[in-house]
PDB file of C-alpha atoms in Angstrom:
ATOM      1  CA  MET A 144       0.010  -0.019   0.165  1.00  0.00           C
ATOM      2  CA  SER A 145       1.334   3.461  -0.893  1.00  0.00           C
ATOM      3  CA  ASP A 146       1.413   6.292   1.364  1.00  0.00           C
ATOM      4  CA  GLN A 147      -1.033   7.986  -0.955  1.00  0.00           C
ATOM      5  CA  ASP A 148      -3.349   5.042   0.058  1.00  0.00           C
ATOM      6  CA  THR A 149      -2.621   5.029   3.503  1.00  0.00           C
ATOM      7  CA  SER A 150      -4.777   7.414   5.877  1.00  0.00           C
ATOM      8  CA  ASN A 151      -3.159  10.166   8.209  1.00  0.00           C
ATOM      9  CA  TYR A 152      -4.497   8.102  11.223  1.00  0.00           C
ATOM     10  CA  ASP A 153      -2.445   5.130  10.175  1.00  0.00           C
ATOM     11  CA  ASN A 154       0.622   7.294   9.546  1.00  0.00           C
ATOM     12  CA  LEU A 155       0.342   8.798  12.716  1.00  0.00           C
ATOM     13  CA  VAL A 156       0.012   5.274  14.410  1.00  0.00           C
ATOM     14  CA  SER A 157       3.473   4.328  12.678  1.00  0.00           C
ATOM     15  CA  PHE A 158       5.079   7.244  13.557  1.00  0.00           C
ATOM     16  CA  LEU A 159       4.194   7.496  17.278  1.00  0.00           C
ATOM     17  CA  GLN A 160       4.747   3.627  17.634  1.00  0.00           C
ATOM     18  CA  ALA A 161       8.061   4.316  16.539  1.00  0.00           C
ATOM     19  CA  LYS A 162       8.862   6.865  19.507  1.00  0.00           C
ATOM     20  CA  GLN A 163       6.858   4.792  21.856  1.00  0.00           C
ATOM     21  CA  ALA A 164       9.139   2.037  21.286  1.00  0.00           C
ATOM     22  CA  LEU A 165      11.829   4.292  22.286  1.00  0.00           C
ATOM     23  CA  GLY A 166      10.369   5.276  25.504  1.00  0.00           C
ATOM     24  CA  THR A 167       9.249   8.456  24.529  1.00  0.00           C
ATOM     25  CA  SER A 168       6.246  10.213  26.402  1.00  0.00           C
ATOM     26  CA  ILE A 169       3.245  11.037  24.551  1.00  0.00           C
ATOM     27  CA  ASN A 170       3.729  14.793  24.823  1.00  0.00           C
ATOM     28  CA  ASP A 171       7.503  14.466  23.401  1.00  0.00           C
ATOM     29  CA  SER A 172       6.365  12.062  20.997  1.00  0.00           C
ATOM     30  CA  VAL A 173       3.899  14.470  19.534  1.00  0.00           C
ATOM     31  CA  THR A 174       6.153  17.540  19.834  1.00  0.00           C
ATOM     32  CA  PHE A 175       8.586  15.359  17.940  1.00  0.00           C
ATOM     33  CA  LEU A 176       6.355  15.132  15.080  1.00  0.00           C
ATOM     34  CA  VAL A 177       4.996  18.579  15.037  1.00  0.00           C
ATOM     35  CA  ASP A 178       8.528  19.982  14.806  1.00  0.00           C
ATOM     36  CA  ASN A 179      10.023  17.344  12.294  1.00  0.00           C
ATOM     37  CA  THR A 180      10.640  19.117   9.041  1.00  0.00           C
ATOM     38  CA  ASP A 181      10.829  15.975   6.894  1.00  0.00           C
ATOM     39  CA  PRO A 182       8.127  16.413   4.005  1.00  0.00           C
ATOM     40  CA  THR A 183       6.686  12.856   4.692  1.00  0.00           C
ATOM     41  CA  VAL A 184       6.062  13.691   8.274  1.00  0.00           C
ATOM     42  CA  LYS A 185       5.210  17.255   7.726  1.00  0.00           C
ATOM     43  CA  ASN A 186       2.326  16.806   5.316  1.00  0.00           C
ATOM     44  CA  VAL A 187       0.675  13.864   7.553  1.00  0.00           C
ATOM     45  CA  VAL A 188       0.837  16.444  10.587  1.00  0.00           C
ATOM     46  CA  ASP A 189      -0.216  19.495   8.685  1.00  0.00           C
ATOM     47  CA  SER A 190      -3.306  17.551   7.474  1.00  0.00           C
ATOM     48  CA  ALA A 191      -4.612  15.407   9.990  1.00  0.00           C
ATOM     49  CA  THR A 192      -7.559  16.260  12.018  1.00  0.00           C
ATOM     50  CA  ILE A 193      -8.108  16.072  15.591  1.00  0.00           C
ATOM     51  CA  ASN A 194      -9.912  13.220  15.342  1.00  0.00           C
ATOM     52  CA  ASP A 195      -6.750  11.303  13.442  1.00  0.00           C
ATOM     53  CA  TRP A 196      -4.658  12.540  16.259  1.00  0.00           C
ATOM     54  CA  ALA A 197      -6.947  11.664  19.096  1.00  0.00           C
ATOM     55  CA  LYS A 198      -7.489   8.032  17.771  1.00  0.00           C
ATOM     56  CA  ALA A 199      -3.738   7.638  16.801  1.00  0.00           C
ATOM     57  CA  ILE A 200      -2.538   8.805  20.380  1.00  0.00           C
ATOM     58  CA  HIS A 201      -5.283   6.696  21.820  1.00  0.00           C
ATOM     59  CA  THR A 202      -4.374   3.513  20.038  1.00  0.00           C
ATOM     60  CA  VAL A 203      -0.841   3.750  20.785  1.00  0.00           C
ATOM     61  CA  TRP A 204      -0.854   3.860  24.287  1.00  0.00           C
ATOM     62  CA  ILE A 205      -4.274   2.321  24.855  1.00  0.00           C
ATOM     63  CA  LYS A 206      -3.029   0.218  27.769  1.00  0.00           C
ATOM     64  CA  THR A 207      -1.846   3.033  29.723  1.00  0.00           C
ATOM     65  CA  ILE A 208      -3.531   6.235  28.862  1.00  0.00           C
ATOM     66  CA  THR A 209      -5.604   8.421  30.718  1.00  0.00           C
ATOM     67  CA  LEU A 210      -8.091  11.205  29.739  1.00  0.00           C
ATOM     68  CA  SER A 211      -5.755  13.803  31.118  1.00  0.00           C
ATOM     69  CA  GLN A 212      -2.768  12.551  29.059  1.00  0.00           C
ATOM     70  CA  LEU A 213      -5.267  12.796  26.037  1.00  0.00           C
ATOM     71  CA  VAL A 214      -5.866  16.052  26.647  1.00  0.00           C
ATOM     72  CA  GLU A 215      -2.228  17.152  27.311  1.00  0.00           C
ATOM     73  CA  GLY A 216      -1.060  15.374  24.106  1.00  0.00           C
ATOM     74  CA  LEU A 217      -3.672  16.868  21.866  1.00  0.00           C
ATOM     75  CA  GLY A 218      -2.769  20.094  23.046  1.00  0.00           C
ATOM     76  CA  LYS A 219       1.040  19.495  21.906  1.00  0.00           C
ATOM     77  CA  VAL A 220      -0.126  19.619  18.146  1.00  0.00           C
ATOM     78  CA  ASN A 221      -0.852  23.613  18.846  1.00  0.00           C
ATOM     79  CA  ARG A 222      -3.843  23.524  16.463  1.00  0.00           C
ATOM     80  CA  PHE A 223      -6.856  22.743  18.205  1.00  0.00           C
ATOM     81  CA  SER A 224      -8.878  24.734  20.442  1.00  0.00           C
ATOM     82  CA  SER A 225      -9.304  23.825  24.151  1.00  0.00           C
ATOM     83  CA  GLU A 226     -13.032  23.083  23.674  1.00  0.00           C
ATOM     84  CA  ASP A 227     -12.506  20.482  20.618  1.00  0.00           C
ATOM     85  CA  ILE A 228      -9.511  18.840  22.346  1.00  0.00           C
ATOM     86  CA  ASN A 229     -12.112  18.179  25.409  1.00  0.00           C
ATOM     87  CA  THR A 230     -14.920  16.919  23.419  1.00  0.00           C
ATOM     88  CA  THR A 231     -13.170  14.902  21.135  1.00  0.00           C
ATOM     89  CA  ALA A 232     -10.848  13.236  24.045  1.00  0.00           C
ATOM     90  CA  ASN A 233     -14.044  12.670  25.820  1.00  0.00           C
ATOM     91  CA  ILE A 234     -15.202  10.109  23.500  1.00  0.00           C
ATOM     92  CA  TYR A 235     -12.198   7.856  23.986  1.00  0.00           C
ATOM     93  CA  PHE A 236     -12.837   7.740  27.643  1.00  0.00           C
ATOM     94  CA  LEU A 237     -15.965   6.101  29.288  1.00  0.00           C
ATOM     95  CA  GLU A 238     -16.022   6.875  32.962  1.00  0.00           C
ATOM     96  CA  ILE A 239     -18.753   4.985  34.962  1.00  0.00           C
ATOM     97  CA  GLN A 240     -18.931   5.569  38.704  1.00  0.00           C
ATOM     98  CA  ILE A 241     -20.568   3.414  41.201  1.00  0.00           C
ATOM     99  CA  GLU A 242     -22.290   4.984  44.346  1.00  0.00           C
ATOM    100  CA  VAL A 243     -22.646   2.245  47.025  1.00  0.00           C
ATOM    101  CA  ASP A 244     -25.012   3.420  49.899  1.00  0.00           C
ATOM    102  CA  THR A 245     -22.970   1.130  52.266  1.00  0.00           C
ATOM    103  CA  ALA A 246     -24.784   2.656  55.526  1.00  0.00           C
ATOM    104  CA  SER A 247     -27.905   0.872  54.336  1.00  0.00           C
ATOM    105  CA  ILE A 248     -26.149  -2.150  53.307  1.00  0.00           C
ATOM    106  CA  LEU A 249     -24.417  -2.856  56.460  1.00  0.00           C
ATOM    107  CA  SER A 250     -27.614  -1.994  58.601  1.00  0.00           C
ATOM    108  CA  GLN A 251     -29.065  -5.044  56.995  1.00  0.00           C
ATOM    109  CA  HIS A 252     -25.898  -7.349  56.306  1.00  0.00           C
ATOM    110  CA  ASN A 253     -22.925  -7.918  58.277  1.00  0.00           C
ATOM    111  CA  LYS A 254     -19.773  -6.982  56.403  1.00  0.00           C
ATOM    112  CA  ASP A 255     -17.837 -10.490  57.543  1.00  0.00           C
ATOM    113  CA  GLY A 256     -20.091 -13.359  56.514  1.00  0.00           C
ATOM    114  CA  SER A 257     -20.757 -15.548  53.754  1.00  0.00           C
ATOM    115  CA  SER A 258     -18.768 -15.354  50.479  1.00  0.00           C
ATOM    116  CA  ASN A 259     -21.956 -15.997  48.391  1.00  0.00           C
ATOM    117  CA  PRO A 260     -22.752 -12.496  46.756  1.00  0.00           C
ATOM    118  CA  ILE A 261     -25.636 -10.783  48.024  1.00  0.00           C
ATOM    119  CA  PHE A 262     -27.542  -8.562  45.312  1.00  0.00           C
ATOM    120  CA  VAL A 263     -27.722  -5.117  46.465  1.00  0.00           C
ATOM    121  CA  ASP A 264     -29.070  -3.455  43.547  1.00  0.00           C
ATOM    122  CA  SER A 265     -31.203  -0.924  45.326  1.00  0.00           C
ATOM    123  CA  TYR A 266     -28.517   0.622  47.253  1.00  0.00           C
ATOM    124  CA  ILE A 267     -26.502   1.170  43.737  1.00  0.00           C
ATOM    125  CA  LYS A 268     -26.744   4.454  41.938  1.00  0.00           C
ATOM    126  CA  MET A 269     -24.250   4.521  38.785  1.00  0.00           C
ATOM    127  CA  THR A 270     -23.519   7.606  36.380  1.00  0.00           C
ATOM    128  CA  SER A 271     -21.275   7.842  33.102  1.00  0.00           C
ATOM    129  CA  ASN A 272     -19.706  10.882  31.362  1.00  0.00           C
ATOM    130  CA  HIS A 273     -21.414   9.792  28.215  1.00  0.00           C
ATOM    131  CA  VAL A 274     -24.843  10.973  28.602  1.00  0.00           C
ATOM    132  CA  SER A 275     -26.267  10.889  25.490  1.00  0.00           C
ATOM    133  CA  THR A 276     -25.387   6.988  24.898  1.00  0.00           C
ATOM    134  CA  THR A 277     -26.299   5.875  28.297  1.00  0.00           C
ATOM    135  CA  SER A 278     -29.799   5.294  29.556  1.00  0.00           C
ATOM    136  CA  GLY A 279     -30.469   4.783  33.335  1.00  0.00           C
ATOM    137  CA  GLN A 280     -28.326   7.639  34.789  1.00  0.00           C
ATOM    138  CA  GLY A 281     -28.546   7.820  38.416  1.00  0.00           C
ATOM    139  CA  THR A 282     -29.870   4.054  38.765  1.00  0.00           C
ATOM    140  CA  ASN A 283     -28.656   0.554  39.465  1.00  0.00           C
ATOM    141  CA  GLU A 284     -29.374  -0.132  35.940  1.00  0.00           C
ATOM    142  CA  LEU A 285     -27.309   1.929  33.846  1.00  0.00           C
ATOM    143  CA  ASP A 286     -27.162   0.670  29.878  1.00  0.00           C
ATOM    144  CA  THR A 287     -24.167   2.009  28.459  1.00  0.00           C
ATOM    145  CA  GLU A 288     -24.210   1.455  24.600  1.00  0.00           C
ATOM    146  CA  GLU A 289     -22.447   2.655  21.165  1.00  0.00           C
ATOM    147  CA  LEU A 290     -19.115   1.883  22.323  1.00  0.00           C
ATOM    148  CA  VAL A 291     -16.156   3.378  20.444  1.00  0.00           C
ATOM    149  CA  PRO A 292     -13.472   0.970  19.073  1.00  0.00           C
ATOM    150  CA  ASN A 293     -10.625   1.238  21.145  1.00  0.00           C
ATOM    151  CA  GLU A 294     -12.495   3.247  23.861  1.00  0.00           C
ATOM    152  CA  SER A 295     -11.339   3.029  27.395  1.00  0.00           C
ATOM    153  CA  ILE A 296     -13.505   1.961  30.119  1.00  0.00           C
ATOM    154  CA  GLU A 297     -13.108   3.007  33.991  1.00  0.00           C
ATOM    155  CA  TRP A 298     -15.467   1.828  36.703  1.00  0.00           C
ATOM    156  CA  THR A 299     -14.866   3.567  40.127  1.00  0.00           C
ATOM    157  CA  ALA A 300     -16.888   2.593  42.975  1.00  0.00           C
ATOM    158  CA  VAL A 301     -17.181   4.981  46.086  1.00  0.00           C
ATOM    159  CA  SER A 302     -19.287   4.983  49.205  1.00  0.00           C
ATOM    160  CA  LYS A 303     -22.313   7.419  49.245  1.00  0.00           C
ATOM    161  CA  ASN A 304     -21.142   8.406  52.908  1.00  0.00           C
ATOM    162  CA  GLY A 305     -17.550   9.146  51.877  1.00  0.00           C
ATOM    163  CA  SER A 306     -16.197   7.137  54.893  1.00  0.00           C
ATOM    164  CA  ASP A 307     -16.727   3.480  53.901  1.00  0.00           C
ATOM    165  CA  THR A 308     -14.234   2.042  51.269  1.00  0.00           C
ATOM    166  CA  ILE A 309     -15.202  -0.431  48.536  1.00  0.00           C
ATOM    167  CA  GLN A 310     -13.318  -3.095  47.300  1.00  0.00           C
ATOM    168  CA  LEU A 311     -14.236  -4.519  43.509  1.00  0.00           C
ATOM    169  CA  LYS A 312     -13.274  -7.786  43.375  1.00  0.00           C
ATOM    170  CA  ARG A 313     -14.454  -9.528  40.439  1.00  0.00           C
ATOM    171  CA  PHE A 314     -16.188  -8.746  36.908  1.00  0.00           C
ATOM    172  CA  HIS A 315     -18.123 -11.250  35.398  1.00  0.00           C
ATOM    173  CA  ALA A 316     -21.216 -12.016  33.354  1.00  0.00           C
ATOM    174  CA  SER A 317     -24.690 -11.369  35.237  1.00  0.00           C
ATOM    175  CA  PRO A 318     -26.383 -14.650  36.417  1.00  0.00           C
ATOM    176  CA  ILE A 319     -29.156 -13.484  34.329  1.00  0.00           C
ATOM    177  CA  ASN A 320     -27.009 -14.274  31.242  1.00  0.00           C
ATOM    178  CA  PRO A 321     -24.148 -16.238  32.489  1.00  0.00           C
ATOM    179  CA  ASN A 322     -22.521 -17.540  29.162  1.00  0.00           C
ATOM    180  CA  ALA A 323     -22.349 -13.924  28.043  1.00  0.00           C
ATOM    181  CA  ASP A 324     -19.042 -13.565  26.379  1.00  0.00           C
ATOM    182  CA  PHE A 325     -17.783  -9.958  27.072  1.00  0.00           C
ATOM    183  CA  LYS A 326     -14.481 -10.643  25.054  1.00  0.00           C
ATOM    184  CA  ALA A 327     -16.817 -10.055  22.032  1.00  0.00           C
ATOM    185  CA  ILE A 328     -16.761  -6.404  22.674  1.00  0.00           C
ATOM    186  CA  ILE A 329     -14.215  -5.245  25.345  1.00  0.00           C
ATOM    187  CA  SER A 330     -10.714  -6.627  26.593  1.00  0.00           C
ATOM    188  CA  ASP A 331     -10.846  -8.587  30.249  1.00  0.00           C
ATOM    189  CA  PRO A 332     -11.480  -5.722  33.010  1.00  0.00           C
ATOM    190  CA  VAL A 333      -8.736  -5.711  35.481  1.00  0.00           C
ATOM    191  CA  PRO A 334      -8.063  -4.009  38.765  1.00  0.00           C
ATOM    192  CA  GLU A 335      -6.148  -0.842  38.256  1.00  0.00           C
ATOM    193  CA  SER A 336      -2.617  -0.727  40.174  1.00  0.00           C
ATOM    194  CA  GLY A 337      -2.565   0.765  43.304  1.00  0.00           C
ATOM    195  CA  SER A 338      -6.650   1.149  43.484  1.00  0.00           C
ATOM    196  CA  SER A 339      -8.790  -1.151  45.154  1.00  0.00           C
ATOM    197  CA  ASN A 340     -11.952   0.468  43.866  1.00  0.00           C
ATOM    198  CA  LYS A 341     -11.137   0.921  40.254  1.00  0.00           C
ATOM    199  CA  TYR A 342     -11.378  -1.625  37.363  1.00  0.00           C
ATOM    200  CA  SER A 343     -10.375  -0.617  33.763  1.00  0.00           C
ATOM    201  CA  SER A 344     -10.913  -2.288  30.240  1.00  0.00           C
ATOM    202  CA  TYR A 345     -11.281  -1.122  26.625  1.00  0.00           C
ATOM    203  CA  VAL A 346     -13.512  -1.769  23.604  1.00  0.00           C
ATOM    204  CA  ILE A 347     -11.770  -4.098  21.100  1.00  0.00           C
ATOM    205  CA  GLN A 348     -10.976  -2.712  17.499  1.00  0.00           C
ATOM    206  CA  HIS A 349     -14.344  -4.606  16.149  1.00  0.00           C
ATOM    207  CA  PRO A 350     -16.933  -5.016  18.859  1.00  0.00           C
ATOM    208  CA  GLN A 351     -19.648  -7.379  17.876  1.00  0.00           C
ATOM    209  CA  PRO A 352     -22.745  -5.299  16.960  1.00  0.00           C
ATOM    210  CA  ASP A 353     -25.968  -5.520  18.521  1.00  0.00           C
ATOM    211  CA  PHE A 354     -24.459  -6.913  21.800  1.00  0.00           C
ATOM    212  CA  ARG A 355     -26.402  -6.267  24.976  1.00  0.00           C
ATOM    213  CA  LYS A 356     -25.484  -7.827  28.157  1.00  0.00           C
ATOM    214  CA  ALA A 357     -25.727  -7.447  31.962  1.00  0.00           C
ATOM    215  CA  TYR A 358     -22.522  -7.771  33.535  1.00  0.00           C
ATOM    216  CA  SER A 359     -21.477  -8.096  37.494  1.00  0.00           C
ATOM    217  CA  PHE A 360     -19.344  -6.687  39.973  1.00  0.00           C
ATOM    218  CA  ASP A 361     -18.614  -8.444  43.236  1.00  0.00           C
ATOM    219  CA  PHE A 362     -17.379  -6.112  45.881  1.00  0.00           C
ATOM    220  CA  THR A 363     -16.676  -5.718  49.508  1.00  0.00           C
ATOM    221  CA  ILE A 364     -17.034  -3.258  52.249  1.00  0.00           C
ATOM    222  CA  ASN A 365     -14.237  -2.046  54.454  1.00  0.00           C
ATOM    223  CA  ASN A 366     -12.313  -4.934  53.409  1.00  0.00           C
ATOM    224  CA  GLY A 367     -14.971  -7.579  54.934  1.00  0.00           C
ATOM    225  CA  THR A 368     -15.482 -11.113  53.637  1.00  0.00           C
ATOM    226  CA  GLN A 369     -18.976 -10.694  52.633  1.00  0.00           C
ATOM    227  CA  LEU A 370     -19.400 -10.008  48.958  1.00  0.00           C
ATOM    228  CA  PHE A 371     -22.120  -8.077  47.381  1.00  0.00           C
ATOM    229  CA  THR A 372     -23.103  -7.623  43.897  1.00  0.00           C
ATOM    230  CA  PHE A 373     -25.169  -5.966  41.356  1.00  0.00           C
ATOM    231  CA  ASP A 374     -25.818  -6.108  37.558  1.00  0.00           C
ATOM    232  CA  PRO A 375     -26.075  -3.165  35.205  1.00  0.00           C
ATOM    233  CA  TRP A 376     -25.779  -3.313  31.251  1.00  0.00           C
ATOM    234  CA  LEU A 377     -22.996  -2.891  28.717  1.00  0.00           C
ATOM    235  CA  GLY A 378     -23.304  -3.123  25.061  1.00  0.00           C
ATOM    236  CA  ASP A 379     -23.158  -1.849  21.410  1.00  0.00           C
ATOM    237  CA  LEU A 380     -26.483  -1.303  20.344  1.00  0.00           C
ATOM    238  CA  SER A 381     -27.015   1.984  17.727  1.00  0.00           C
ATOM    239  CA  LYS A 382     -29.783   4.098  18.042  1.00  0.00           C
ATOM    240  CA  PRO A 383     -32.351   3.365  15.553  1.00  0.00           C
TER     241      PRO A 383
END
């Protein structure tokens, strides 16, 4: 395939991967390309859109990149407004917050007990930063749809009272669809290093269309032994 047949996105990925392989940071990699006077590089840099840049940066550093790092990296291009940067970067980061009414749960259940998970859906409220593609905001039945290929996903669990702690223990298919294979749309969700209340994943390059399944998180409160659980929805259903 000739350079003329290759998209700006593909070229940016190639350029950025070469810098990443040398251990160069996102900001320094982007700055290197922007300042590069090689005609081939300059032509791509000058003609690439903000969507090309955002997708390329996110793709190359997909396993470690954060929203703030993508915003900073796009800023180094020196061609895009802050409003456009924030709007575009936000597309690639689905942030889901899980608020747990721990006081109500613990008033009915001991935090140290059976390892069999207890459903506590009525004490869960979830919100997403992608309001237009998510229904059930502020409820336990949050339904997140229209996932973007390579989109990063982060779940954060917090207590309603701000003092109890939540430990996310396991992501799995909900008992209502125990055979659901979430590998059809996302990478295996994993605990974030150094954070007991955060899990992260990312959407695969070609998520299965019309996939909608409930998933579950098992969690403990204040490092207890009793597991609790709930089951919101995740999928790739497009709007009609």
